[in-house]
Amino acid sequence: MRAKYLLVAVAALVLGFVVSAAVGFLLSDYVFRHADVPEANEYAGVVELNVPVAEIQARSTAGEVVVPIKGKVNIVLPQYVHCPDICHWETSILAYVLEKLIEEGLQDEVVIVTLGVNPYYETLEDAQNYLQARVGKMMEKGVTWIWVQDDLEVMKKLWKEYRFAVKPYCVKEDGNVVDLPVDLTKEEVEKYRRECEFLGITHTGGFAIIDKKGIYRYFIAPTSEGWVEGQQGVAEVIYSKVKALIEEG
């Protein structure tokens, strides 16, 4: 069963499937037959990519930035402020990583980059408030965590570059969930926010690790155990990869 969980965890990356807060990972039998997990433990699967990523300029909580951030190891992840579950688990996992980096005096070598997946109604002010509430004390110790949130077309380029699948959904008053198109207009967003009990985002869950030269080295996907009960175990996997890339230079 453990191998199956790992295949589920990397499905979003390998074949473009999506992590859903409500129903888990959407995948087909093809994934189980063909996806390969080169390295994993009971808490996380690690996929090695070694492909360059394009430099993309976007607005963020740190002003205009170019992603990936040059000269640092980038940990890139998809999140949104109103996320009901895995986004906050991702923050908790990275809190363990950041504590270790601070202990080792390595916080200046790394930058955390959240790619916002909800450009539909969330703002950079929402993101800044979230970061301050969740990791403000760590940022005071030299941790750099920026949240990228720009127009939908810019964000679509970033999601594609980092292989993050994103899809809005509407939870109706009767509990039914309706998938929505990615290319929602402002008018449609307002309409669905009035009609829906909750307008949420289904998205890939996990962590992209980019080295200092801008090469997408690893995607780290927590298993079902890793998300809830093994967050520190996931963090140890992330830290080991990040530490190796720091030493590599």
PDB file of C-alpha atoms in Angstrom:
ATOM      1  CA  MET A   1       0.000   0.000   0.000  1.00  0.00           C
ATOM      2  CA  ARG A   2       2.869   2.380   0.710  1.00  0.00           C
ATOM      3  CA  ALA A   3       4.051   2.264  -2.907  1.00  0.00           C
ATOM      4  CA  LYS A   4       0.514   3.009  -4.034  1.00  0.00           C
ATOM      5  CA  TYR A   5       0.348   6.080  -1.796  1.00  0.00           C
ATOM      6  CA  LEU A   6       3.618   7.328  -3.247  1.00  0.00           C
ATOM      7  CA  LEU A   7       2.351   6.934  -6.788  1.00  0.00           C
ATOM      8  CA  VAL A   8      -0.753   8.854  -5.819  1.00  0.00           C
ATOM      9  CA  ALA A   9       1.404  11.570  -4.278  1.00  0.00           C
ATOM     10  CA  VAL A  10       3.400  12.191  -7.446  1.00  0.00           C
ATOM     11  CA  ALA A  11       0.538  11.806  -9.908  1.00  0.00           C
ATOM     12  CA  ALA A  12      -0.112  15.540 -10.024  1.00  0.00           C
ATOM     13  CA  LEU A  13       3.441  16.172 -11.170  1.00  0.00           C
ATOM     14  CA  VAL A  14       4.060  13.225 -13.448  1.00  0.00           C
ATOM     15  CA  LEU A  15       0.849  13.344 -15.462  1.00  0.00           C
ATOM     16  CA  GLY A  16      -0.649  16.716 -14.633  1.00  0.00           C
ATOM     17  CA  PHE A  17      -3.326  15.414 -12.283  1.00  0.00           C
ATOM     18  CA  VAL A  18      -4.662  17.452  -9.371  1.00  0.00           C
ATOM     19  CA  VAL A  19      -4.702  17.207  -5.592  1.00  0.00           C
ATOM     20  CA  SER A  20      -8.222  17.865  -4.344  1.00  0.00           C
ATOM     21  CA  ALA A  21      -8.936  18.774  -0.736  1.00  0.00           C
ATOM     22  CA  ALA A  22     -12.252  16.961  -0.933  1.00  0.00           C
ATOM     23  CA  VAL A  23     -11.482  13.800  -2.910  1.00  0.00           C
ATOM     24  CA  GLY A  24      -7.697  13.463  -2.843  1.00  0.00           C
ATOM     25  CA  PHE A  25      -5.595  12.861  -5.928  1.00  0.00           C
ATOM     26  CA  LEU A  26      -7.388  12.350  -9.213  1.00  0.00           C
ATOM     27  CA  LEU A  27      -5.583   9.748 -11.267  1.00  0.00           C
ATOM     28  CA  SER A  28      -5.987   6.730 -13.535  1.00  0.00           C
ATOM     29  CA  ASP A  29      -4.656   3.195 -13.597  1.00  0.00           C
ATOM     30  CA  TYR A  30      -2.012   4.482 -16.020  1.00  0.00           C
ATOM     31  CA  VAL A  31      -0.288   6.230 -13.126  1.00  0.00           C
ATOM     32  CA  PHE A  32       0.044   3.031 -11.145  1.00  0.00           C
ATOM     33  CA  ARG A  33       1.465   1.179 -14.140  1.00  0.00           C
ATOM     34  CA  HIS A  34       3.885   3.832 -15.393  1.00  0.00           C
ATOM     35  CA  ALA A  35       4.754   6.468 -12.756  1.00  0.00           C
ATOM     36  CA  ASP A  36       8.176   5.992 -11.198  1.00  0.00           C
ATOM     37  CA  VAL A  37       9.242   7.182  -7.759  1.00  0.00           C
ATOM     38  CA  PRO A  38      13.060   7.186  -7.732  1.00  0.00           C
ATOM     39  CA  GLU A  39      13.360   7.872  -4.025  1.00  0.00           C
ATOM     40  CA  ALA A  40      10.865   7.884  -1.153  1.00  0.00           C
ATOM     41  CA  ASN A  41      10.136   7.046   2.458  1.00  0.00           C
ATOM     42  CA  GLU A  42       6.848   6.510   4.270  1.00  0.00           C
ATOM     43  CA  TYR A  43       6.263  10.268   4.488  1.00  0.00           C
ATOM     44  CA  ALA A  44       7.294  11.641   1.096  1.00  0.00           C
ATOM     45  CA  GLY A  45       8.081  10.712  -2.476  1.00  0.00           C
ATOM     46  CA  VAL A  46      10.897  12.489  -4.317  1.00  0.00           C
ATOM     47  CA  VAL A  47      10.849  12.940  -8.087  1.00  0.00           C
ATOM     48  CA  GLU A  48      14.095  14.111  -9.691  1.00  0.00           C
ATOM     49  CA  LEU A  49      13.605  16.341 -12.759  1.00  0.00           C
ATOM     50  CA  ASN A  50      16.781  18.341 -13.509  1.00  0.00           C
ATOM     51  CA  VAL A  51      15.142  20.725 -15.981  1.00  0.00           C
ATOM     52  CA  PRO A  52      15.673  24.514 -16.260  1.00  0.00           C
ATOM     53  CA  VAL A  53      12.783  26.846 -15.454  1.00  0.00           C
ATOM     54  CA  ALA A  54      12.075  30.104 -17.229  1.00  0.00           C
ATOM     55  CA  GLU A  55      12.505  33.409 -15.424  1.00  0.00           C
ATOM     56  CA  ILE A  56       9.089  35.028 -15.011  1.00  0.00           C
ATOM     57  CA  GLN A  57       8.451  38.486 -13.588  1.00  0.00           C
ATOM     58  CA  ALA A  58       5.477  38.929 -11.293  1.00  0.00           C
ATOM     59  CA  ARG A  59       4.075  40.975  -8.423  1.00  0.00           C
ATOM     60  CA  SER A  60       4.637  39.663  -4.912  1.00  0.00           C
ATOM     61  CA  THR A  61       4.652  40.608  -1.248  1.00  0.00           C
ATOM     62  CA  ALA A  62       8.269  41.698  -1.867  1.00  0.00           C
ATOM     63  CA  GLY A  63       7.316  43.887  -4.845  1.00  0.00           C
ATOM     64  CA  GLU A  64       8.146  42.992  -8.435  1.00  0.00           C
ATOM     65  CA  VAL A  65      10.296  39.854  -8.484  1.00  0.00           C
ATOM     66  CA  VAL A  66      11.675  37.415 -11.018  1.00  0.00           C
ATOM     67  CA  VAL A  67      10.937  33.791 -10.187  1.00  0.00           C
ATOM     68  CA  PRO A  68      13.017  31.794  -9.472  1.00  0.00           C
ATOM     69  CA  ILE A  69      15.009  34.061  -7.167  1.00  0.00           C
ATOM     70  CA  LYS A  70      18.622  34.072  -8.353  1.00  0.00           C
ATOM     71  CA  GLY A  71      21.458  32.947  -6.122  1.00  0.00           C
ATOM     72  CA  LYS A  72      19.275  31.062  -3.640  1.00  0.00           C
ATOM     73  CA  VAL A  73      17.762  27.626  -3.327  1.00  0.00           C
ATOM     74  CA  ASN A  74      14.059  28.147  -4.018  1.00  0.00           C
ATOM     75  CA  ILE A  75      11.329  26.088  -2.348  1.00  0.00           C
ATOM     76  CA  VAL A  76       8.287  26.783  -4.512  1.00  0.00           C
ATOM     77  CA  LEU A  77       4.772  25.699  -3.528  1.00  0.00           C
ATOM     78  CA  PRO A  78       1.140  26.407  -4.450  1.00  0.00           C
ATOM     79  CA  GLN A  79      -1.116  27.868  -1.745  1.00  0.00           C
ATOM     80  CA  TYR A  80      -4.072  30.116  -1.100  1.00  0.00           C
ATOM     81  CA  VAL A  81      -5.113  31.917   2.061  1.00  0.00           C
ATOM     82  CA  HIS A  82      -8.659  30.530   2.270  1.00  0.00           C
ATOM     83  CA  CYS A  83      -7.546  26.948   1.631  1.00  0.00           C
ATOM     84  CA  PRO A  84      -9.432  24.507   3.893  1.00  0.00           C
ATOM     85  CA  ASP A  85      -6.544  22.111   4.503  1.00  0.00           C
ATOM     86  CA  ILE A  86      -3.347  21.199   2.641  1.00  0.00           C
ATOM     87  CA  CYS A  87      -2.021  24.749   2.184  1.00  0.00           C
ATOM     88  CA  HIS A  88      -1.818  25.164   5.937  1.00  0.00           C
ATOM     89  CA  TRP A  89      -0.241  21.717   6.265  1.00  0.00           C
ATOM     90  CA  GLU A  90       2.387  22.844   3.745  1.00  0.00           C
ATOM     91  CA  THR A  91       3.105  25.863   5.944  1.00  0.00           C
ATOM     92  CA  SER A  92       3.478  23.608   8.993  1.00  0.00           C
ATOM     93  CA  ILE A  93       5.867  21.325   7.126  1.00  0.00           C
ATOM     94  CA  LEU A  94       8.002  24.269   6.040  1.00  0.00           C
ATOM     95  CA  ALA A  95       8.021  25.645   9.586  1.00  0.00           C
ATOM     96  CA  TYR A  96      10.057  22.564  10.568  1.00  0.00           C
ATOM     97  CA  VAL A  97      12.415  23.171   7.639  1.00  0.00           C
ATOM     98  CA  LEU A  98      12.844  26.843   8.554  1.00  0.00           C
ATOM     99  CA  GLU A  99      13.581  26.057  12.185  1.00  0.00           C
ATOM    100  CA  LYS A 100      16.386  23.745  11.071  1.00  0.00           C
ATOM    101  CA  LEU A 101      17.759  26.315   8.610  1.00  0.00           C
ATOM    102  CA  ILE A 102      17.803  28.957  11.360  1.00  0.00           C
ATOM    103  CA  GLU A 103      19.573  26.552  13.739  1.00  0.00           C
ATOM    104  CA  GLU A 104      22.231  25.893  11.089  1.00  0.00           C
ATOM    105  CA  GLY A 105      22.534  29.574  10.140  1.00  0.00           C
ATOM    106  CA  LEU A 106      21.491  28.783   6.576  1.00  0.00           C
ATOM    107  CA  GLN A 107      18.350  30.907   6.273  1.00  0.00           C
ATOM    108  CA  ASP A 108      20.070  33.372   3.916  1.00  0.00           C
ATOM    109  CA  GLU A 109      20.744  30.565   1.419  1.00  0.00           C
ATOM    110  CA  VAL A 110      17.074  29.739   0.844  1.00  0.00           C
ATOM    111  CA  VAL A 111      13.903  31.517  -0.245  1.00  0.00           C
ATOM    112  CA  ILE A 112      10.369  30.183   0.088  1.00  0.00           C
ATOM    113  CA  VAL A 113       8.167  31.195  -2.861  1.00  0.00           C
ATOM    114  CA  THR A 114       4.431  30.645  -2.655  1.00  0.00           C
ATOM    115  CA  LEU A 115       2.686  30.779  -6.012  1.00  0.00           C
ATOM    116  CA  GLY A 116      -0.813  31.910  -5.140  1.00  0.00           C
ATOM    117  CA  VAL A 117      -3.474  29.735  -6.764  1.00  0.00           C
ATOM    118  CA  ASN A 118      -6.361  32.082  -6.030  1.00  0.00           C
ATOM    119  CA  PRO A 119      -5.942  35.227  -8.119  1.00  0.00           C
ATOM    120  CA  TYR A 120      -9.734  35.273  -8.370  1.00  0.00           C
ATOM    121  CA  TYR A 121     -10.498  37.064  -5.105  1.00  0.00           C
ATOM    122  CA  GLU A 122      -7.405  37.009  -2.885  1.00  0.00           C
ATOM    123  CA  THR A 123      -4.965  39.914  -2.716  1.00  0.00           C
ATOM    124  CA  LEU A 124      -1.333  40.505  -1.826  1.00  0.00           C
ATOM    125  CA  GLU A 125      -2.568  42.121   1.381  1.00  0.00           C
ATOM    126  CA  ASP A 126      -4.326  38.853   2.280  1.00  0.00           C
ATOM    127  CA  ALA A 127      -1.093  36.989   1.560  1.00  0.00           C
ATOM    128  CA  GLN A 128       1.034  39.379   3.621  1.00  0.00           C
ATOM    129  CA  ASN A 129      -1.326  39.052   6.579  1.00  0.00           C
ATOM    130  CA  TYR A 130      -1.193  35.267   6.297  1.00  0.00           C
ATOM    131  CA  LEU A 131       2.599  35.170   6.233  1.00  0.00           C
ATOM    132  CA  GLN A 132       2.865  37.564   9.149  1.00  0.00           C
ATOM    133  CA  ALA A 133       0.475  35.481  11.234  1.00  0.00           C
ATOM    134  CA  ARG A 134       2.031  32.108  10.377  1.00  0.00           C
ATOM    135  CA  VAL A 135       5.764  32.739   9.977  1.00  0.00           C
ATOM    136  CA  GLY A 136       6.286  36.354  11.019  1.00  0.00           C
ATOM    137  CA  LYS A 137       8.645  35.455  13.877  1.00  0.00           C
ATOM    138  CA  MET A 138      10.800  33.344  11.568  1.00  0.00           C
ATOM    139  CA  MET A 139      10.946  36.134   9.005  1.00  0.00           C
ATOM    140  CA  GLU A 140      12.250  38.404  11.765  1.00  0.00           C
ATOM    141  CA  LYS A 141      15.152  35.923  12.093  1.00  0.00           C
ATOM    142  CA  GLY A 142      16.153  36.341   8.460  1.00  0.00           C
ATOM    143  CA  VAL A 143      13.879  33.876   6.681  1.00  0.00           C
ATOM    144  CA  THR A 144      12.716  35.070   3.257  1.00  0.00           C
ATOM    145  CA  TRP A 145       9.223  33.943   2.297  1.00  0.00           C
ATOM    146  CA  ILE A 146       7.511  35.741  -0.555  1.00  0.00           C
ATOM    147  CA  TRP A 147       4.030  35.224  -1.921  1.00  0.00           C
ATOM    148  CA  VAL A 148       3.532  35.754  -5.648  1.00  0.00           C
ATOM    149  CA  GLN A 149       0.079  36.963  -6.689  1.00  0.00           C
ATOM    150  CA  ASP A 150      -0.472  38.590 -10.068  1.00  0.00           C
ATOM    151  CA  ASP A 151      -3.074  38.664 -12.808  1.00  0.00           C
ATOM    152  CA  LEU A 152      -4.487  35.322 -13.904  1.00  0.00           C
ATOM    153  CA  GLU A 153      -2.494  35.191 -17.149  1.00  0.00           C
ATOM    154  CA  VAL A 154       0.799  35.693 -15.289  1.00  0.00           C
ATOM    155  CA  MET A 155      -0.104  33.089 -12.693  1.00  0.00           C
ATOM    156  CA  LYS A 156      -1.056  30.577 -15.404  1.00  0.00           C
ATOM    157  CA  LYS A 157       2.456  30.906 -16.847  1.00  0.00           C
ATOM    158  CA  LEU A 158       3.957  30.260 -13.414  1.00  0.00           C
ATOM    159  CA  TRP A 159       1.687  27.301 -12.652  1.00  0.00           C
ATOM    160  CA  LYS A 160       2.589  25.740 -15.992  1.00  0.00           C
ATOM    161  CA  GLU A 161       6.322  26.329 -15.503  1.00  0.00           C
ATOM    162  CA  TYR A 162       6.310  24.578 -12.128  1.00  0.00           C
ATOM    163  CA  ARG A 163       3.829  21.871 -13.202  1.00  0.00           C
ATOM    164  CA  PHE A 164       1.147  22.946 -10.731  1.00  0.00           C
ATOM    165  CA  ALA A 165      -2.396  22.041 -11.778  1.00  0.00           C
ATOM    166  CA  VAL A 166      -5.058  24.539 -10.655  1.00  0.00           C
ATOM    167  CA  LYS A 167      -8.847  24.411 -10.990  1.00  0.00           C
ATOM    168  CA  PRO A 168     -11.563  26.422  -9.201  1.00  0.00           C
ATOM    169  CA  TYR A 169     -14.594  24.680  -7.735  1.00  0.00           C
ATOM    170  CA  CYS A 170     -17.915  25.758  -6.246  1.00  0.00           C
ATOM    171  CA  VAL A 171     -19.497  24.167  -3.173  1.00  0.00           C
ATOM    172  CA  LYS A 172     -23.256  24.588  -3.483  1.00  0.00           C
ATOM    173  CA  GLU A 173     -25.634  25.109  -0.567  1.00  0.00           C
ATOM    174  CA  ASP A 174     -26.761  21.469  -0.864  1.00  0.00           C
ATOM    175  CA  GLY A 175     -23.149  20.299  -0.595  1.00  0.00           C
ATOM    176  CA  ASN A 176     -22.690  19.450  -4.267  1.00  0.00           C
ATOM    177  CA  VAL A 177     -19.309  20.370  -5.723  1.00  0.00           C
ATOM    178  CA  VAL A 178     -19.134  21.839  -9.217  1.00  0.00           C
ATOM    179  CA  ASP A 179     -15.872  22.192 -11.149  1.00  0.00           C
ATOM    180  CA  LEU A 180     -15.332  25.591 -12.754  1.00  0.00           C
ATOM    181  CA  PRO A 181     -13.082  26.699 -15.632  1.00  0.00           C
ATOM    182  CA  VAL A 182      -9.695  28.240 -14.849  1.00  0.00           C
ATOM    183  CA  ASP A 183     -10.352  31.279 -17.025  1.00  0.00           C
ATOM    184  CA  LEU A 184     -13.010  32.881 -14.832  1.00  0.00           C
ATOM    185  CA  THR A 185     -13.773  36.539 -15.512  1.00  0.00           C
ATOM    186  CA  LYS A 186     -14.184  39.028 -12.658  1.00  0.00           C
ATOM    187  CA  GLU A 187     -17.920  39.055 -13.309  1.00  0.00           C
ATOM    188  CA  GLU A 188     -18.065  35.259 -13.106  1.00  0.00           C
ATOM    189  CA  VAL A 189     -16.062  35.242  -9.894  1.00  0.00           C
ATOM    190  CA  GLU A 190     -18.517  37.657  -8.279  1.00  0.00           C
ATOM    191  CA  LYS A 191     -21.442  35.591  -9.544  1.00  0.00           C
ATOM    192  CA  TYR A 192     -20.069  32.334  -8.142  1.00  0.00           C
ATOM    193  CA  ARG A 193     -19.133  33.939  -4.848  1.00  0.00           C
ATOM    194  CA  ARG A 194     -22.762  34.951  -4.449  1.00  0.00           C
ATOM    195  CA  GLU A 195     -24.095  31.567  -5.522  1.00  0.00           C
ATOM    196  CA  CYS A 196     -21.607  29.278  -3.775  1.00  0.00           C
ATOM    197  CA  GLU A 197     -21.238  28.461  -0.134  1.00  0.00           C
ATOM    198  CA  PHE A 198     -17.496  28.346  -0.864  1.00  0.00           C
ATOM    199  CA  LEU A 199     -15.475  29.147  -3.966  1.00  0.00           C
ATOM    200  CA  GLY A 200     -12.321  27.090  -3.590  1.00  0.00           C
ATOM    201  CA  ILE A 201      -9.323  25.918  -5.594  1.00  0.00           C
ATOM    202  CA  THR A 202      -8.314  22.346  -6.345  1.00  0.00           C
ATOM    203  CA  HIS A 203      -4.542  22.277  -6.855  1.00  0.00           C
ATOM    204  CA  THR A 204      -1.378  20.237  -6.818  1.00  0.00           C
ATOM    205  CA  GLY A 205       0.104  19.734  -3.355  1.00  0.00           C
ATOM    206  CA  GLY A 206       3.834  19.468  -2.704  1.00  0.00           C
ATOM    207  CA  PHE A 207       7.153  21.272  -2.956  1.00  0.00           C
ATOM    208  CA  ALA A 208       9.311  22.144  -5.969  1.00  0.00           C
ATOM    209  CA  ILE A 209      13.012  22.535  -5.183  1.00  0.00           C
ATOM    210  CA  ILE A 210      14.992  24.795  -7.528  1.00  0.00           C
ATOM    211  CA  ASP A 211      18.768  25.073  -7.220  1.00  0.00           C
ATOM    212  CA  LYS A 212      20.793  28.304  -7.250  1.00  0.00           C
ATOM    213  CA  LYS A 213      21.313  28.026 -11.008  1.00  0.00           C
ATOM    214  CA  GLY A 214      17.596  27.930 -11.756  1.00  0.00           C
ATOM    215  CA  ILE A 215      17.331  24.186 -12.358  1.00  0.00           C
ATOM    216  CA  TYR A 216      14.171  22.410 -11.185  1.00  0.00           C
ATOM    217  CA  ARG A 217      15.842  19.577  -9.301  1.00  0.00           C
ATOM    218  CA  TYR A 218      13.144  17.855  -7.256  1.00  0.00           C
ATOM    219  CA  PHE A 219       9.444  17.661  -6.611  1.00  0.00           C
ATOM    220  CA  ILE A 220       8.668  16.398  -3.108  1.00  0.00           C
ATOM    221  CA  ALA A 221       5.173  15.008  -2.569  1.00  0.00           C
ATOM    222  CA  PRO A 222       3.966  14.018   0.906  1.00  0.00           C
ATOM    223  CA  THR A 223       2.202  10.666   1.241  1.00  0.00           C
ATOM    224  CA  SER A 224      -1.144  10.401   3.003  1.00  0.00           C
ATOM    225  CA  GLU A 225       0.768   9.682   6.232  1.00  0.00           C
ATOM    226  CA  GLY A 226       3.094  12.608   5.610  1.00  0.00           C
ATOM    227  CA  TRP A 227       0.374  15.219   5.183  1.00  0.00           C
ATOM    228  CA  VAL A 228      -1.238  14.799   8.568  1.00  0.00           C
ATOM    229  CA  GLU A 229       0.824  12.626  10.914  1.00  0.00           C
ATOM    230  CA  GLY A 230       4.313  12.793   9.452  1.00  0.00           C
ATOM    231  CA  GLN A 231       4.862  16.459   8.714  1.00  0.00           C
ATOM    232  CA  GLN A 232       8.228  16.493  10.444  1.00  0.00           C
ATOM    233  CA  GLY A 233       9.241  13.448   8.405  1.00  0.00           C
ATOM    234  CA  VAL A 234       8.367  15.318   5.202  1.00  0.00           C
ATOM    235  CA  ALA A 235      10.326  18.315   6.449  1.00  0.00           C
ATOM    236  CA  GLU A 236      13.403  16.157   7.003  1.00  0.00           C
ATOM    237  CA  VAL A 237      13.248  14.982   3.379  1.00  0.00           C
ATOM    238  CA  ILE A 238      12.946  18.582   2.140  1.00  0.00           C
ATOM    239  CA  TYR A 239      15.758  19.780   4.393  1.00  0.00           C
ATOM    240  CA  SER A 240      18.122  17.033   3.274  1.00  0.00           C
ATOM    241  CA  LYS A 241      17.649  17.991  -0.384  1.00  0.00           C
ATOM    242  CA  VAL A 242      17.921  21.721   0.309  1.00  0.00           C
ATOM    243  CA  LYS A 243      21.045  21.282   2.437  1.00  0.00           C
ATOM    244  CA  ALA A 244      22.707  19.252  -0.315  1.00  0.00           C
ATOM    245  CA  LEU A 245      21.947  21.942  -2.894  1.00  0.00           C
ATOM    246  CA  ILE A 246      23.328  24.642  -0.583  1.00  0.00           C
ATOM    247  CA  GLU A 247      26.564  22.695  -0.241  1.00  0.00           C
ATOM    248  CA  GLU A 248      26.630  22.101  -3.989  1.00  0.00           C
ATOM    249  CA  GLY A 249      26.446  25.847  -4.602  1.00  0.00           C
TER     250      GLY A 249
END
